[in-house]
């Protein structure tokens, strides 16, 4: 498994992008997992939709 840092911001806020680390097989899988979870979180907290800015490879898990 690889570790990716996924940078995102909320559509309702013009804030600095936030970052979350995720373990996934590929960048596409990392984006999908993070996007699904952020949609749930955004609806609960009225933050709007997540906007994925960048996905950066961090390393491999042991």
PDB file of C-alpha atoms in Angstrom:
ATOM      1  CA  UNK A   1       0.000   0.000   0.000  1.00  0.00           C
ATOM      2  CA  UNK A   2       1.043   3.562  -0.700  1.00  0.00           C
ATOM      3  CA  UNK A   3       0.446   6.651   1.400  1.00  0.00           C
ATOM      4  CA  UNK A   4      -0.899   9.761  -0.313  1.00  0.00           C
ATOM      5  CA  UNK A   5      -1.465  13.273   1.016  1.00  0.00           C
ATOM      6  CA  UNK A   6      -4.739  14.600  -0.364  1.00  0.00           C
ATOM      7  CA  UNK A   7      -5.138  18.401  -0.267  1.00  0.00           C
ATOM      8  CA  UNK A   8      -8.661  19.798  -0.394  1.00  0.00           C
ATOM      9  CA  UNK A   9     -10.814  22.770   0.518  1.00  0.00           C
ATOM     10  CA  UNK A  10     -14.525  23.265   1.081  1.00  0.00           C
ATOM     11  CA  UNK A  11     -16.734  24.974  -1.510  1.00  0.00           C
ATOM     12  CA  UNK A  12     -18.410  27.187   1.129  1.00  0.00           C
ATOM     13  CA  UNK A  13     -15.089  28.561   2.432  1.00  0.00           C
ATOM     14  CA  UNK A  14     -12.165  30.285   0.724  1.00  0.00           C
ATOM     15  CA  UNK A  15      -9.648  28.841   3.158  1.00  0.00           C
ATOM     16  CA  UNK A  16      -6.163  27.453   2.756  1.00  0.00           C
ATOM     17  CA  UNK A  17      -6.343  23.849   1.478  1.00  0.00           C
ATOM     18  CA  UNK A  18      -6.390  21.211   4.213  1.00  0.00           C
ATOM     19  CA  UNK A  19      -4.490  17.932   3.990  1.00  0.00           C
ATOM     20  CA  UNK A  20      -5.365  14.381   4.952  1.00  0.00           C
ATOM     21  CA  UNK A  21      -3.160  11.289   4.599  1.00  0.00           C
ATOM     22  CA  UNK A  22      -4.687   8.101   3.223  1.00  0.00           C
ATOM     23  CA  UNK A  23      -3.395   4.603   2.507  1.00  0.00           C
ATOM     24  CA  UNK A  24      -4.433   3.352  -0.934  1.00  0.00           C
ATOM     25  CA  UNK A  25      -3.273   1.343  -3.950  1.00  0.00           C
ATOM     26  CA  UNK A  26      -3.383   4.293  -6.379  1.00  0.00           C
ATOM     27  CA  UNK A  27      -3.985   8.041  -6.563  1.00  0.00           C
ATOM     28  CA  UNK A  28      -7.428   7.418  -8.013  1.00  0.00           C
ATOM     29  CA  UNK A  29      -8.402   5.153  -5.118  1.00  0.00           C
ATOM     30  CA  UNK A  30      -7.054   7.682  -2.601  1.00  0.00           C
ATOM     31  CA  UNK A  31      -9.114  10.448  -4.207  1.00  0.00           C
ATOM     32  CA  UNK A  32     -12.269   8.319  -4.247  1.00  0.00           C
ATOM     33  CA  UNK A  33     -11.978   7.264  -0.589  1.00  0.00           C
ATOM     34  CA  UNK A  34     -11.266  10.778   0.649  1.00  0.00           C
ATOM     35  CA  UNK A  35     -13.985  12.355  -1.511  1.00  0.00           C
ATOM     36  CA  UNK A  36     -16.656   9.926  -0.242  1.00  0.00           C
ATOM     37  CA  UNK A  37     -15.785  10.557   3.409  1.00  0.00           C
ATOM     38  CA  UNK A  38     -15.540  14.323   2.959  1.00  0.00           C
ATOM     39  CA  UNK A  39     -18.973  14.456   1.322  1.00  0.00           C
ATOM     40  CA  UNK A  40     -20.464  12.851   4.451  1.00  0.00           C
ATOM     41  CA  UNK A  41     -18.542  15.207   6.739  1.00  0.00           C
ATOM     42  CA  UNK A  42     -19.427  18.280   4.679  1.00  0.00           C
ATOM     43  CA  UNK A  43     -23.157  17.546   4.772  1.00  0.00           C
ATOM     44  CA  UNK A  44     -23.157  17.078   8.546  1.00  0.00           C
ATOM     45  CA  UNK A  45     -21.206  20.302   9.180  1.00  0.00           C
ATOM     46  CA  UNK A  46     -22.736  22.399   6.355  1.00  0.00           C
ATOM     47  CA  UNK A  47     -19.331  22.952   4.711  1.00  0.00           C
ATOM     48  CA  UNK A  48     -20.462  22.372   1.140  1.00  0.00           C
ATOM     49  CA  UNK A  49     -18.709  20.061  -1.283  1.00  0.00           C
ATOM     50  CA  UNK A  50     -15.041  19.127  -1.022  1.00  0.00           C
ATOM     51  CA  UNK A  51     -12.783  20.322  -3.822  1.00  0.00           C
ATOM     52  CA  UNK A  52      -9.721  18.104  -4.253  1.00  0.00           C
ATOM     53  CA  UNK A  53      -6.750  20.325  -5.106  1.00  0.00           C
ATOM     54  CA  UNK A  54      -3.725  18.007  -5.218  1.00  0.00           C
ATOM     55  CA  UNK A  55      -2.734  14.429  -4.440  1.00  0.00           C
ATOM     56  CA  UNK A  56       0.918  13.840  -3.574  1.00  0.00           C
ATOM     57  CA  UNK A  57       2.674  10.522  -3.084  1.00  0.00           C
ATOM     58  CA  UNK A  58       4.197  10.300   0.413  1.00  0.00           C
ATOM     59  CA  UNK A  59       5.655   6.788   0.647  1.00  0.00           C
ATOM     60  CA  UNK A  60       4.933   3.112   1.203  1.00  0.00           C
ATOM     61  CA  UNK A  61       3.493   1.426   4.277  1.00  0.00           C
ATOM     62  CA  UNK A  62       5.540  -1.278   5.932  1.00  0.00           C
TER      63      UNK A  62
END
